[in-house]
Amino acid sequence: MKRKQRKQRKHAKKKTHHSYKEKPAQDNEEFKETFKINQALAAEDYALLREIGRKNGFMSNAIRRRVWPFLLHCQDLTINKTREGLFEVTHKDEEQVKLDVVRSFNSFPKNIDEEDKRKLEGQLNRVITHVLRSYPSLHYYQGFHDICSVFILLFGEKYASTLVESVALFYLRDEMYISMEPVLKKLTILDTLIRLQDEELSNFITEANVLPYYCLSWVITWCSHDLDDLEKITRLFDLFLSSNPFMVIYFSAALVLSRREQILALPPGDTSTIHTYLTKLPKSLDGELDDLCQKACQLEATYSVLELQCQSSVALDQVSTVNRFEQDWLPIVSLENLNDTIERHIIPILQDKEERKPIELKPVVDRKKESNSNSILQRLYHLDRKDALLYTLVTVSAGVGLLAVFISNSDLMREWLMTGV
């Protein structure tokens, strides 16, 4: 019986995986893309690999296991990165990490038993602890564990620890700052980007007093908290790892813009309904993910990160990962370069206790738009400071439904969200 079942599975596999044999290699798109990736790896062509990651993605986890370490300069596990701290010294956020770890691996992988889930949770705890103890000036945030989970599932504990170090230092350093300020600024700029592309849609959302908190979890978890399909998540990671850290903002805007008609069909001014619908947008992703990735790249080509900061009159810090990406990350071509950059630039940034200075922006001609962006940012600041409970509600630690109940039934909550007074 078992032998018969094995033959049936083997036969089914042959029926569903035969594209290579049906077409000559030169006519097979998957073969050509794989060949192109292999050529880029052999030539150590970072620019070409990033182009592929943005345009089509890396197609399979087997290929990602070769490409991601290359892009993150972590091919050789025998050579350690320059570190700020000591593994023997505990990090102040480790208790919070333990609380979040037990809530992990609930959406993916599918059909996992409790024993395997506990093993993955142990690995996740050790990976996050490794990163925090290596760079104790980083601050853990709820959602970082979601990103780490993806790396563990693809690479295992040891490799994930090394890869996530680079992600934390060069992609998520703003999110791991002592406060939410860098993230709130990015959300405000996202609001500006939507307005620049579609003023009617932007006005509809703004007039409903919906703040861009709806996409907070998309931004800080790279959508890994909002999706339960690992294939979709890794495709997005291909895009984000091949781009400026601001790409997650471009993608979030592309997603909102793609649902224009559905959003405008919602009851005007209904804060709860519109907020809830927007929050759940990633779950509606089906076959258009590649198109959205291309739309995000088009938005980036149309509006540079500097132009968006100018248009919104919201300046990210001089040391933001967004503003220093071309200076710190793109020139790196080896682990030696990486260690030198970490030692000379990144660790000093992490340890600098002085107030961070924003970049200088060109004056904005449209004062009304400038005022609107500043108003949104101030309301986000106010909301962030108002109550720790509220922050818990709008972050990944609580469900959208609970937040919607508060928004629709609490006068005080409506006052916070709508007026910020």
CSV table of C-alpha atoms in Angstrom, one decimal:
chain,number,residue,atom,x,y,z
A,1,MET,CA,0.0,0.0,0.0
A,2,LYS,CA,2.7,2.4,1.0
A,3,ARG,CA,4.7,1.5,-2.1
A,4,LYS,CA,1.7,2.3,-4.3
A,5,GLN,CA,1.1,5.7,-2.5
A,6,ARG,CA,4.8,6.6,-3.2
A,7,LYS,CA,4.4,5.8,-6.9
A,8,GLN,CA,1.2,7.8,-7.0
A,9,ARG,CA,3.0,10.8,-5.4
A,10,LYS,CA,5.9,10.4,-7.7
A,11,HIS,CA,3.6,10.3,-10.7
A,12,ALA,CA,1.7,13.4,-9.5
A,13,LYS,CA,5.0,15.3,-9.0
A,14,LYS,CA,6.1,14.4,-12.6
A,15,LYS,CA,2.7,15.7,-13.9
A,16,THR,CA,3.0,19.1,-12.1
A,17,HIS,CA,6.7,19.8,-12.5
A,18,HIS,CA,7.5,19.3,-16.2
A,19,SER,CA,8.0,22.7,-17.6
A,20,TYR,CA,11.8,22.2,-18.2
A,21,LYS,CA,11.2,19.1,-20.3
A,22,GLU,CA,8.3,20.4,-22.3
A,23,LYS,CA,10.2,23.4,-23.7
A,24,PRO,CA,13.8,23.9,-24.9
A,25,ALA,CA,15.9,25.6,-22.3
A,26,GLN,CA,16.3,28.8,-24.5
A,27,ASP,CA,12.4,29.1,-24.6
A,28,ASN,CA,11.9,28.5,-20.9
A,29,GLU,CA,11.5,31.7,-18.8
A,30,GLU,CA,12.2,30.0,-15.5
A,31,PHE,CA,15.3,28.4,-16.8
A,32,LYS,CA,16.5,31.8,-18.3
A,33,GLU,CA,15.9,33.6,-15.0
A,34,THR,CA,17.7,30.9,-13.1
A,35,PHE,CA,20.6,31.1,-15.5
A,36,LYS,CA,20.7,34.9,-15.2
A,37,ILE,CA,20.8,34.7,-11.4
A,38,ASN,CA,23.6,32.1,-11.5
A,39,GLN,CA,25.6,34.3,-13.9
A,40,ALA,CA,25.1,37.3,-11.6
A,41,LEU,CA,26.2,35.3,-8.6
A,42,ALA,CA,29.3,34.0,-10.4
A,43,ALA,CA,30.2,37.6,-11.5
A,44,GLU,CA,29.3,39.0,-8.1
A,45,ASP,CA,27.0,41.5,-9.8
A,46,TYR,CA,25.1,43.0,-7.0
A,47,ALA,CA,23.3,45.5,-9.3
A,48,LEU,CA,21.9,42.8,-11.5
A,49,LEU,CA,20.8,40.7,-8.6
A,50,ARG,CA,19.0,43.7,-7.1
A,51,GLU,CA,17.4,44.4,-10.4
A,52,ILE,CA,16.1,40.8,-10.6
A,53,GLY,CA,14.9,40.9,-7.0
A,54,ARG,CA,12.9,44.0,-7.7
A,55,LYS,CA,11.5,42.9,-11.1
A,56,ASN,CA,10.7,39.2,-10.8
A,57,GLY,CA,12.0,38.0,-7.4
A,58,PHE,CA,14.2,35.0,-6.9
A,59,MET,CA,11.5,32.4,-7.7
A,60,SER,CA,12.3,29.7,-5.2
A,61,ASN,CA,13.6,29.4,-1.6
A,62,ALA,CA,16.4,27.2,-2.9
A,63,ILE,CA,17.7,30.2,-5.0
A,64,ARG,CA,17.0,32.6,-2.1
A,65,ARG,CA,19.3,30.6,0.1
A,66,ARG,CA,22.1,31.4,-2.2
A,67,VAL,CA,21.1,35.0,-3.1
A,68,TRP,CA,20.0,36.6,0.2
A,69,PRO,CA,23.3,35.8,2.0
A,70,PHE,CA,25.2,37.3,-1.0
A,71,LEU,CA,23.1,40.5,-0.9
A,72,LEU,CA,23.6,40.7,2.8
A,73,HIS,CA,27.3,40.0,2.6
A,74,CYS,CA,27.0,36.9,4.9
A,75,GLN,CA,28.3,34.1,2.7
A,76,ASP,CA,31.1,33.0,5.1
A,77,LEU,CA,29.8,32.0,8.5
A,78,THR,CA,33.4,31.4,9.8
A,79,ILE,CA,34.1,35.1,9.8
A,80,ASN,CA,32.3,37.1,12.5
A,81,LYS,CA,30.9,40.6,12.0
A,82,THR,CA,32.2,43.5,14.1
A,83,ARG,CA,30.0,43.6,17.1
A,84,GLU,CA,29.2,46.3,19.7
A,85,GLY,CA,28.4,44.2,22.7
A,86,LEU,CA,29.2,40.9,24.5
A,87,PHE,CA,27.0,37.8,24.3
A,88,GLU,CA,27.4,37.3,28.1
A,89,VAL,CA,25.6,40.6,28.8
A,90,THR,CA,21.8,40.4,28.7
A,91,HIS,CA,19.7,43.0,26.8
A,92,LYS,CA,17.0,45.0,28.5
A,93,ASP,CA,14.3,43.9,26.1
A,94,GLU,CA,14.8,40.1,26.4
A,95,GLU,CA,11.7,39.7,28.6
A,96,GLN,CA,9.5,41.3,26.0
A,97,VAL,CA,11.1,39.1,23.3
A,98,LYS,CA,10.0,36.0,25.3
A,99,LEU,CA,6.4,37.2,25.4
A,100,ASP,CA,6.4,37.8,21.6
A,101,VAL,CA,8.1,34.5,20.7
A,102,VAL,CA,5.3,32.4,22.1
A,103,ARG,CA,2.9,34.2,19.8
A,104,SER,CA,4.9,33.3,16.7
A,105,PHE,CA,4.6,30.6,14.0
A,106,ASN,CA,0.8,30.6,14.2
A,107,SER,CA,0.1,31.5,10.6
A,108,PHE,CA,3.0,29.7,8.9
A,109,PRO,CA,4.4,27.1,8.4
A,110,LYS,CA,1.1,25.3,7.9
A,111,ASN,CA,0.1,22.1,9.8
A,112,ILE,CA,3.0,22.4,12.3
A,113,ASP,CA,2.8,20.2,15.4
A,114,GLU,CA,3.4,21.6,18.9
A,115,GLU,CA,6.8,20.0,19.3
A,116,ASP,CA,8.1,21.6,16.1
A,117,LYS,CA,6.5,24.9,17.0
A,118,ARG,CA,8.3,24.9,20.4
A,119,LYS,CA,11.6,24.2,18.6
A,120,LEU,CA,11.1,27.1,16.2
A,121,GLU,CA,10.2,29.3,19.1
A,122,GLY,CA,13.4,28.4,20.9
A,123,GLN,CA,15.4,29.2,17.7
A,124,LEU,CA,13.6,32.5,17.3
A,125,ASN,CA,14.3,33.5,20.9
A,126,ARG,CA,18.0,32.8,20.4
A,127,VAL,CA,18.3,34.6,17.1
A,128,ILE,CA,16.7,37.8,18.4
A,129,THR,CA,18.7,37.6,21.6
A,130,HIS,CA,21.9,37.1,19.5
A,131,VAL,CA,21.2,40.3,17.5
A,132,LEU,CA,20.3,42.4,20.6
A,133,ARG,CA,23.3,41.3,22.6
A,134,SER,CA,25.6,41.8,19.6
A,135,TYR,CA,24.3,45.4,19.2
A,136,PRO,CA,22.8,46.4,22.6
A,137,SER,CA,22.1,50.0,21.4
A,138,LEU,CA,19.4,48.6,19.2
A,139,HIS,CA,15.9,48.5,20.8
A,140,TYR,CA,13.6,45.6,20.2
A,141,TYR,CA,10.1,46.3,18.8
A,142,GLN,CA,7.0,44.1,18.4
A,143,GLY,CA,7.2,42.9,14.9
A,144,PHE,CA,10.9,42.3,14.6
A,145,HIS,CA,10.2,38.8,15.6
A,146,ASP,CA,8.0,38.3,12.5
A,147,ILE,CA,10.8,39.2,10.2
A,148,CYS,CA,13.2,37.0,12.1
A,149,SER,CA,10.8,34.1,11.8
A,150,VAL,CA,11.0,34.2,8.0
A,151,PHE,CA,14.8,34.0,8.0
A,152,ILE,CA,14.7,31.0,10.5
A,153,LEU,CA,12.3,29.1,8.2
A,154,LEU,CA,14.5,29.6,5.2
A,155,PHE,CA,18.0,29.3,6.8
A,156,GLY,CA,17.8,27.8,10.2
A,157,GLU,CA,19.0,29.3,13.4
A,158,LYS,CA,22.8,29.8,12.9
A,159,TYR,CA,22.6,31.3,9.4
A,160,ALA,CA,19.5,33.4,10.4
A,161,SER,CA,21.4,35.0,13.3
A,162,THR,CA,24.1,36.3,10.9
A,163,LEU,CA,21.7,37.5,8.2
A,164,VAL,CA,19.4,39.3,10.6
A,165,GLU,CA,22.3,41.2,12.0
A,166,SER,CA,22.8,42.9,8.6
A,167,VAL,CA,19.0,43.5,8.2
A,168,ALA,CA,18.8,45.1,11.6
A,169,LEU,CA,21.8,47.4,11.1
A,170,PHE,CA,21.2,48.5,7.6
A,171,TYR,CA,17.4,48.1,7.0
A,172,LEU,CA,15.6,48.2,10.3
A,173,ARG,CA,17.9,50.5,12.4
A,174,ASP,CA,15.2,53.3,12.3
A,175,GLU,CA,12.6,51.0,13.6
A,176,MET,CA,14.9,49.8,16.3
A,177,TYR,CA,15.5,53.4,17.5
A,178,ILE,CA,14.7,54.4,21.1
A,179,SER,CA,11.4,55.9,20.0
A,180,MET,CA,8.8,55.6,17.3
A,181,GLU,CA,9.6,58.9,15.8
A,182,PRO,CA,11.4,57.6,12.6
A,183,VAL,CA,8.5,55.3,11.9
A,184,LEU,CA,5.9,58.0,12.4
A,185,LYS,CA,7.7,60.2,10.0
A,186,LYS,CA,7.7,57.5,7.4
A,187,LEU,CA,4.0,57.0,7.8
A,188,THR,CA,3.4,60.7,7.3
A,189,ILE,CA,5.5,60.6,4.1
A,190,LEU,CA,3.4,57.7,3.0
A,191,ASP,CA,0.3,59.8,3.3
A,192,THR,CA,1.9,62.5,1.2
A,193,LEU,CA,2.9,59.9,-1.5
A,194,ILE,CA,-0.8,58.7,-1.8
A,195,ARG,CA,-1.9,62.4,-2.1
A,196,LEU,CA,0.6,63.1,-4.8
A,197,GLN,CA,-0.7,60.1,-6.8
A,198,ASP,CA,-4.4,60.3,-6.1
A,199,GLU,CA,-5.7,63.4,-4.4
A,200,GLU,CA,-9.3,62.3,-4.4
A,201,LEU,CA,-8.4,59.0,-2.7
A,202,SER,CA,-6.2,60.9,-0.2
A,203,ASN,CA,-9.0,63.3,0.6
A,204,PHE,CA,-11.5,60.5,1.2
A,205,ILE,CA,-9.2,58.8,3.7
A,206,THR,CA,-8.2,62.1,5.4
A,207,GLU,CA,-11.7,63.4,5.7
A,208,ALA,CA,-12.6,60.2,7.5
A,209,ASN,CA,-9.9,61.1,10.0
A,210,VAL,CA,-8.1,57.9,9.3
A,211,LEU,CA,-4.4,58.2,10.2
A,212,PRO,CA,-1.8,56.1,8.4
A,213,TYR,CA,-1.5,53.9,11.5
A,214,TYR,CA,-3.5,51.4,9.4
A,215,CYS,CA,-0.3,50.3,7.7
A,216,LEU,CA,2.0,50.3,10.7
A,217,SER,CA,2.4,46.5,10.8
A,218,TRP,CA,3.1,46.4,7.1
A,219,VAL,CA,6.0,48.8,7.5
A,220,ILE,CA,7.6,47.4,10.6
A,221,THR,CA,7.2,43.7,9.7
A,222,TRP,CA,7.6,43.9,5.9
A,223,CYS,CA,4.0,42.5,5.7
A,224,SER,CA,5.1,39.2,7.3
A,225,HIS,CA,2.6,39.8,10.2
A,226,ASP,CA,-0.2,40.5,7.8
A,227,LEU,CA,0.2,37.6,5.3
A,228,ASP,CA,0.0,33.9,6.1
A,229,ASP,CA,1.5,32.7,2.8
A,230,LEU,CA,5.3,32.3,3.1
A,231,GLU,CA,5.7,32.4,-0.7
A,232,LYS,CA,4.2,35.9,-0.9
A,233,ILE,CA,6.2,37.0,2.1
A,234,THR,CA,9.5,35.9,0.6
A,235,ARG,CA,8.6,37.5,-2.7
A,236,LEU,CA,8.2,40.8,-0.9
A,237,PHE,CA,11.5,40.2,1.0
A,238,ASP,CA,13.2,39.8,-2.4
A,239,LEU,CA,12.0,43.3,-3.2
A,240,PHE,CA,12.9,44.9,0.1
A,241,LEU,CA,16.3,43.3,0.3
A,242,SER,CA,17.1,44.6,-3.2
A,243,SER,CA,16.0,48.1,-2.5
A,244,ASN,CA,16.4,51.2,-0.3
A,245,PRO,CA,14.7,50.5,3.1
A,246,PHE,CA,12.1,53.0,2.1
A,247,MET,CA,10.7,50.6,-0.5
A,248,VAL,CA,8.2,49.2,2.1
A,249,ILE,CA,6.6,52.7,2.0
A,250,TYR,CA,6.4,52.7,-1.8
A,251,PHE,CA,4.9,49.2,-1.7
A,252,SER,CA,2.3,50.2,1.0
A,253,ALA,CA,1.3,53.2,-1.1
A,254,ALA,CA,1.0,51.0,-4.2
A,255,LEU,CA,-1.2,48.6,-2.3
A,256,VAL,CA,-3.6,51.3,-1.1
A,257,LEU,CA,-3.7,53.0,-4.6
A,258,SER,CA,-4.5,49.6,-6.2
A,259,ARG,CA,-7.7,49.4,-4.1
A,260,ARG,CA,-8.9,52.9,-5.1
A,261,GLU,CA,-12.4,51.9,-6.3
A,262,GLN,CA,-13.1,49.6,-3.3
A,263,ILE,CA,-12.0,52.3,-0.8
A,264,LEU,CA,-14.1,55.0,-2.4
A,265,ALA,CA,-17.1,52.7,-2.3
A,266,LEU,CA,-16.9,52.6,1.5
A,267,PRO,CA,-19.2,54.8,3.6
A,268,PRO,CA,-17.7,58.3,3.5
A,269,GLY,CA,-16.5,59.5,6.9
A,270,ASP,CA,-16.9,56.1,8.6
A,271,THR,CA,-13.6,56.0,10.5
A,272,SER,CA,-14.0,52.5,11.8
A,273,THR,CA,-15.0,50.9,8.5
A,274,ILE,CA,-12.3,52.6,6.4
A,275,HIS,CA,-9.6,52.0,9.0
A,276,THR,CA,-10.5,48.3,9.3
A,277,TYR,CA,-10.7,47.8,5.5
A,278,LEU,CA,-7.3,49.5,5.0
A,279,THR,CA,-5.6,47.5,7.7
A,280,LYS,CA,-6.7,44.2,6.1
A,281,LEU,CA,-5.5,45.1,2.6
A,282,PRO,CA,-2.5,42.7,2.5
A,283,LYS,CA,-4.8,39.8,3.2
A,284,SER,CA,-6.6,40.6,-0.1
A,285,LEU,CA,-3.4,40.0,-2.2
A,286,ASP,CA,-3.9,37.3,-4.7
A,287,GLY,CA,-2.2,37.1,-8.1
A,288,GLU,CA,-1.1,40.7,-8.5
A,289,LEU,CA,1.9,40.7,-6.1
A,290,ASP,CA,4.4,41.1,-8.9
A,291,ASP,CA,2.4,43.9,-10.4
A,292,LEU,CA,2.3,45.7,-7.1
A,293,CYS,CA,6.1,45.3,-6.7
A,294,GLN,CA,6.5,46.9,-10.2
A,295,LYS,CA,4.1,49.7,-9.2
A,296,ALA,CA,6.2,50.3,-6.0
A,297,CYS,CA,9.4,50.6,-8.2
A,298,GLN,CA,7.6,53.0,-10.5
A,299,LEU,CA,6.6,55.2,-7.6
A,300,GLU,CA,10.2,55.2,-6.4
A,301,ALA,CA,11.4,56.2,-9.9
A,302,THR,CA,8.8,59.0,-9.9
A,303,TYR,CA,9.4,60.3,-6.4
A,304,SER,CA,12.8,59.9,-4.9
A,305,VAL,CA,13.1,59.5,-1.1
A,306,LEU,CA,14.6,63.0,-1.0
A,307,GLU,CA,11.7,64.5,-3.1
A,308,LEU,CA,9.1,62.9,-0.9
A,309,GLN,CA,10.7,64.3,2.2
A,310,CYS,CA,10.6,67.8,0.6
A,311,GLN,CA,7.0,67.4,-0.6
A,312,SER,CA,5.8,66.4,2.8
A,313,SER,CA,8.2,68.8,4.7
A,314,VAL,CA,9.0,65.8,6.9
A,315,ALA,CA,12.7,65.3,7.2
A,316,LEU,CA,14.1,62.0,8.2
A,317,ASP,CA,17.3,62.0,10.3
A,318,GLN,CA,20.6,62.5,8.6
A,319,VAL,CA,21.6,59.1,10.0
A,320,SER,CA,18.4,57.3,8.9
A,321,THR,CA,18.9,54.1,7.0
A,322,VAL,CA,16.9,55.7,4.2
A,323,ASN,CA,19.1,58.7,3.8
A,324,ARG,CA,22.4,56.8,4.3
A,325,PHE,CA,21.6,53.7,2.2
A,326,GLU,CA,23.7,54.8,-0.8
A,327,GLN,CA,26.5,56.0,1.4
A,328,ASP,CA,26.7,53.1,3.8
A,329,TRP,CA,25.2,50.0,2.2
A,330,LEU,CA,25.5,50.1,-1.6
A,331,PRO,CA,29.3,50.5,-1.7
A,332,ILE,CA,29.9,47.3,0.3
A,333,VAL,CA,31.2,44.4,-1.8
A,334,SER,CA,32.8,42.1,0.9
A,335,LEU,CA,32.6,41.1,4.5
A,336,GLU,CA,35.7,43.2,5.1
A,337,ASN,CA,33.9,46.2,3.8
A,338,LEU,CA,30.9,45.4,5.9
A,339,ASN,CA,32.9,45.1,9.1
A,340,ASP,CA,34.7,48.4,8.4
A,341,THR,CA,31.4,50.2,7.8
A,342,ILE,CA,29.9,48.8,11.0
A,343,GLU,CA,32.9,49.8,13.0
A,344,ARG,CA,33.4,53.2,11.5
A,345,HIS,CA,29.9,54.4,10.8
A,346,ILE,CA,27.1,52.2,12.2
A,347,ILE,CA,28.2,51.6,15.8
A,348,PRO,CA,29.0,55.3,16.3
A,349,ILE,CA,25.5,56.1,15.1
A,350,LEU,CA,24.0,53.6,17.5
A,351,GLN,CA,26.0,54.9,20.4
A,352,ASP,CA,25.4,58.6,19.7
A,353,LYS,CA,23.2,60.0,22.5
A,354,GLU,CA,22.9,63.4,21.0
A,355,GLU,CA,19.6,64.5,19.5
A,356,ARG,CA,19.4,63.4,15.9
A,357,LYS,CA,19.5,66.1,13.2
A,358,PRO,CA,17.1,66.0,10.3
A,359,ILE,CA,18.4,66.5,6.8
A,360,GLU,CA,18.0,69.9,5.2
A,361,LEU,CA,15.0,70.2,2.8
A,362,LYS,CA,14.2,72.5,0.0
A,363,PRO,CA,11.4,75.0,0.8
A,364,VAL,CA,7.9,73.8,-0.1
A,365,VAL,CA,5.9,76.0,-2.4
A,366,ASP,CA,2.5,74.7,-1.4
A,367,ARG,CA,2.1,75.7,2.2
A,368,LYS,CA,-1.3,74.0,2.4
A,369,LYS,CA,0.2,70.6,1.7
A,370,GLU,CA,3.0,71.3,4.1
A,371,SER,CA,0.5,72.2,6.8
A,372,ASN,CA,-1.5,69.0,6.1
A,373,SER,CA,1.6,66.8,6.5
A,374,ASN,CA,2.7,68.6,9.7
A,375,SER,CA,-0.8,68.2,11.1
A,376,ILE,CA,-0.8,64.4,10.4
A,377,LEU,CA,2.6,64.0,11.9
A,378,GLN,CA,1.7,65.9,15.1
A,379,ARG,CA,-1.4,63.8,15.5
A,380,LEU,CA,0.6,60.7,15.2
A,381,TYR,CA,3.1,62.0,17.8
A,382,HIS,CA,0.2,62.9,20.0
A,383,LEU,CA,-1.4,59.5,19.6
A,384,ASP,CA,1.9,57.8,20.3
A,385,ARG,CA,2.4,59.7,23.5
A,386,LYS,CA,-1.2,59.6,24.7
A,387,ASP,CA,-1.4,56.1,26.1
A,388,ALA,CA,0.6,52.9,26.0
A,389,LEU,CA,-2.6,51.0,25.7
A,390,LEU,CA,-3.5,52.7,22.5
A,391,TYR,CA,-0.1,51.9,21.0
A,392,THR,CA,-0.6,48.3,21.9
A,393,LEU,CA,-4.0,48.3,20.1
A,394,VAL,CA,-2.6,49.8,16.9
A,395,THR,CA,0.5,47.6,16.7
A,396,VAL,CA,0.8,44.0,15.8
A,397,SER,CA,0.1,42.8,19.4
A,398,ALA,CA,-3.7,43.2,19.0
A,399,GLY,CA,-6.3,42.5,16.4
A,400,VAL,CA,-7.9,44.9,14.0
A,401,GLY,CA,-11.3,44.0,15.3
A,402,LEU,CA,-10.5,45.1,18.8
A,403,LEU,CA,-9.2,48.4,17.5
A,404,ALA,CA,-12.3,48.9,15.4
A,405,VAL,CA,-14.5,48.4,18.5
A,406,PHE,CA,-12.6,51.1,20.4
A,407,ILE,CA,-12.7,53.5,17.4
A,408,SER,CA,-16.4,53.1,16.8
A,409,ASN,CA,-17.6,53.0,20.5
A,410,SER,CA,-15.3,55.2,22.4
A,411,ASP,CA,-15.7,59.0,22.3
A,412,LEU,CA,-12.3,59.5,23.8
A,413,MET,CA,-10.7,57.2,21.2
A,414,ARG,CA,-12.5,59.1,18.4
A,415,GLU,CA,-11.2,62.3,19.9
A,416,TRP,CA,-7.7,61.0,19.9
A,417,LEU,CA,-7.9,59.8,16.3
A,418,MET,CA,-9.7,62.7,14.8
A,419,THR,CA,-8.4,65.8,16.6
A,420,GLY,CA,-5.5,64.7,18.7
A,421,VAL,CA,-6.5,67.1,21.5
